[in-house]
Tab-separated table of C-alpha atoms in Angstrom:
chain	number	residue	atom	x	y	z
A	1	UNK	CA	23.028	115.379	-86.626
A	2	UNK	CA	21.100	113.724	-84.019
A	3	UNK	CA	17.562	111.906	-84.038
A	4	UNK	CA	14.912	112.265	-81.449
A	5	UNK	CA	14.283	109.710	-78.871
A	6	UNK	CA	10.878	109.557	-80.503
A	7	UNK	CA	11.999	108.497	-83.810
A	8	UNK	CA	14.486	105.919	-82.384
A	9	UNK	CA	11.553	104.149	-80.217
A	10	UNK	CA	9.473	104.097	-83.531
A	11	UNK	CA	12.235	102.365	-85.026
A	12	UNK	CA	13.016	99.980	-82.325
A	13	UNK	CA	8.944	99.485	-82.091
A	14	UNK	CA	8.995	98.741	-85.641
A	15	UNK	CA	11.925	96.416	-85.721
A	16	UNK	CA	10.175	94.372	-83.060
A	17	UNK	CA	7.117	94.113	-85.367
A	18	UNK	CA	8.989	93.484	-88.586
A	19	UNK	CA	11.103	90.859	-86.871
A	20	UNK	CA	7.805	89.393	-85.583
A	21	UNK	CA	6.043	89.348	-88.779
A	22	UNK	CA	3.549	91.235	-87.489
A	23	UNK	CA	4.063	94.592	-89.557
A	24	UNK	CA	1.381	97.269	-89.564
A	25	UNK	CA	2.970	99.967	-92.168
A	26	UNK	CA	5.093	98.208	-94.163
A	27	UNK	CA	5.238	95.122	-96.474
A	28	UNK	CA	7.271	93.436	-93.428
A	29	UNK	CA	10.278	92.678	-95.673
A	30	UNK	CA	13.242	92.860	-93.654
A	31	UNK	CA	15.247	95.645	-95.210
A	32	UNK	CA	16.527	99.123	-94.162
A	33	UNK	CA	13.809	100.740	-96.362
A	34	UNK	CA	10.585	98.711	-94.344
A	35	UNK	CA	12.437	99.239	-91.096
A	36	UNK	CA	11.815	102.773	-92.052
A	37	UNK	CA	8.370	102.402	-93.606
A	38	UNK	CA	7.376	101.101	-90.603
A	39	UNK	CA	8.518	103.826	-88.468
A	40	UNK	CA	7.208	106.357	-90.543
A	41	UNK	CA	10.387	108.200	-90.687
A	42	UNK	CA	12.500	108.602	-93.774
A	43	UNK	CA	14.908	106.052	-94.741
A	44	UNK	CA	17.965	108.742	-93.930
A	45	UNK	CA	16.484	108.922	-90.273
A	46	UNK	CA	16.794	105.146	-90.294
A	47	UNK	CA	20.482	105.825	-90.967
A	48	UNK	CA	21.380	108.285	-88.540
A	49	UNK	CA	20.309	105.840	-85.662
A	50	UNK	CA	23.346	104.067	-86.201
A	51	UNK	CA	22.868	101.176	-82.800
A	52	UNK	CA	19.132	100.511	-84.120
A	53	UNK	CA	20.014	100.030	-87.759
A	54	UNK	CA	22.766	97.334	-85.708
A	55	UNK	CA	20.993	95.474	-84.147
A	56	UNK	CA	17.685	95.302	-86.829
A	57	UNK	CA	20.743	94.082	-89.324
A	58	UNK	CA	22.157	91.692	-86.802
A	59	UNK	CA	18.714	90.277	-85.461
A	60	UNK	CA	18.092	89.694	-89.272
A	61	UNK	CA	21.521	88.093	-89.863
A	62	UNK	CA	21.086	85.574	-87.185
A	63	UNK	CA	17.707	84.298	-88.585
A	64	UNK	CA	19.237	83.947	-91.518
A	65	UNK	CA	21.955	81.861	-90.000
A	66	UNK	CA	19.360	79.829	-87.630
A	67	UNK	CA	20.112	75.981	-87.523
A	68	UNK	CA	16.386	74.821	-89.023
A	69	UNK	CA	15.034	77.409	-91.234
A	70	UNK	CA	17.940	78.649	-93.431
A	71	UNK	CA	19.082	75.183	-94.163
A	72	UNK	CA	15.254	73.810	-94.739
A	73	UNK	CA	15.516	77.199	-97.102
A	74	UNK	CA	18.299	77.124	-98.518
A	75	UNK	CA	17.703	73.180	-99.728
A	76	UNK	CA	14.447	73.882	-100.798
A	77	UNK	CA	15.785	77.098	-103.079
A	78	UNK	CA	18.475	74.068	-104.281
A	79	UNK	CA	15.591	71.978	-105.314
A	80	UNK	CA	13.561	74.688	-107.143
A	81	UNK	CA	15.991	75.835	-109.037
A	82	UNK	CA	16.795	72.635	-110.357
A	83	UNK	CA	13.691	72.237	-111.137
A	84	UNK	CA	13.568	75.503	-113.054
A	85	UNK	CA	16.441	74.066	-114.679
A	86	UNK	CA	15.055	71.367	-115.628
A	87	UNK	CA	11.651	72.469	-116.626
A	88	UNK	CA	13.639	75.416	-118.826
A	89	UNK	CA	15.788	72.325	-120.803
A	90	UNK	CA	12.369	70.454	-121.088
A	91	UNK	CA	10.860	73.737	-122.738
A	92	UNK	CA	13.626	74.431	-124.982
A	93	UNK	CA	13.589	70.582	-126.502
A	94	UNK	CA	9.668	70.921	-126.866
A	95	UNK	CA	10.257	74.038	-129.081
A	96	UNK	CA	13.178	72.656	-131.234
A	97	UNK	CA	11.069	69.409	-131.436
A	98	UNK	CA	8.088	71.458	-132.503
A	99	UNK	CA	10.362	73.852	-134.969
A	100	UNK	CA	12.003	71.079	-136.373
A	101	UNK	CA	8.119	69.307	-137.149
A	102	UNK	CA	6.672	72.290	-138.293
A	103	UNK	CA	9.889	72.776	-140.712
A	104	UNK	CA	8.945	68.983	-142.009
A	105	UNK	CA	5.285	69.574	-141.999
A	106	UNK	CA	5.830	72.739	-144.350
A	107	UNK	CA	8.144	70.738	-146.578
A	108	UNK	CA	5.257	68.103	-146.752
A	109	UNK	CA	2.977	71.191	-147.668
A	110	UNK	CA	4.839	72.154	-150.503
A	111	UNK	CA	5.957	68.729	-151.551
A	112	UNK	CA	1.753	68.480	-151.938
A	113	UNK	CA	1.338	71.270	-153.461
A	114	UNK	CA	3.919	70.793	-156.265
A	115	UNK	CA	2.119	67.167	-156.918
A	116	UNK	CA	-1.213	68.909	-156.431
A	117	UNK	CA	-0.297	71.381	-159.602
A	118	UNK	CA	1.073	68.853	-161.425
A	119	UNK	CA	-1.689	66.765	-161.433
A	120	UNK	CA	-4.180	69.569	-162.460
A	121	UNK	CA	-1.621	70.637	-165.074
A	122	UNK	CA	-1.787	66.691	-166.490
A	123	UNK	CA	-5.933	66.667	-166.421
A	124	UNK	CA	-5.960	70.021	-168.100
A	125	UNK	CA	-3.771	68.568	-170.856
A	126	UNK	CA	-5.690	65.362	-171.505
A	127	UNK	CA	-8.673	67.520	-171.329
A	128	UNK	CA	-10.940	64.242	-169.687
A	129	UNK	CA	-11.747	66.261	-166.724
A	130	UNK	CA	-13.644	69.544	-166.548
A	131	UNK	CA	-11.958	71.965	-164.433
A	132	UNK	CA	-14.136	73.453	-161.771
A	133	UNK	CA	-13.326	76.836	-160.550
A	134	UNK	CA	-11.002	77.171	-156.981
A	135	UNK	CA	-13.619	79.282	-155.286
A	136	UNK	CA	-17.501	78.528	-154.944
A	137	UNK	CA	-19.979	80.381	-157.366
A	138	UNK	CA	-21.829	83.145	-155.337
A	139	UNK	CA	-24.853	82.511	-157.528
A	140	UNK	CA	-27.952	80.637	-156.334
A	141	UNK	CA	-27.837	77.226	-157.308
A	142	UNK	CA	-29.826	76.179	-160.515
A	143	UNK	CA	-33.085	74.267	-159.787
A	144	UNK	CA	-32.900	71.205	-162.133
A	145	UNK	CA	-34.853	70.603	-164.864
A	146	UNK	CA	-38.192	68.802	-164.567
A	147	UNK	CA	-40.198	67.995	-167.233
């Protein structure tokens, strides 16, 4: 099946303009599907104009392959994902520093706690200390006595 002469310009036209970075329809990604977008044909027309589809994918393979920008790229890629790296192993010893304090911190709690009841439990027994009650009175407070 052939395409028209009019869809292979478009496609040409929008190659020039993706390749440019100058796209008008498209998100100017440099893939089969934009190359298409661009056009405004489908993505099987694309297809069917076998020597455009060529040269878009070869014209994208040699920027790719360019002596500055792919290596500048491809270095700076290197670096971030080390840096991902590293800011992922940083993460994960902040959370098992934090898990392993907060597993401390609750053994503190109840350590407390047990010495807390304890101690009530002694007063109670010697009986030299009122017990007040855990939660505040919701009754107005007495006025005291004058007289």
């Amino acid at each position: 099946m052939s395409v028209t002469e009019q869809a292979a310009a478009a496609l040409q036209a929008a190659m020039e303009r993706l390749l440019t970075g100058e796209p008008d329809r498209s998100d100017g990604a440099l893939t089969v599907a934009s190359l298409a977008r661009e056009a405004g044909v489908s993505r099987a027309t694309a297809y069917r104009v076998g020597e455009v589809l060529q040269r878009f994918r070869q014209r994208v393979d040699e920027r790719a392959s360019g002596p500055d920008v792919p290596a500048t790229l491809r270095e700076r890629i290197h670096e971030l994902t080390g840096e991902l790296r590293e800011a992922r192993r940083a993460r994960h010893e902040e959370i098992q520093g934090l898990r392993r304090s907060v597993e401390v911190l609750a053994q503190q709690v109840q350590a407390l706690t047990l010495d807390n009841h304890a101690l009530r439990t002694a007063l109670e027994r010697s009986g030299a200390v009122a017990v007040l009650p855990a939660q505040a009175s919701t009754a107005p407070p007495v006025p005291p006595a004058t007289g």
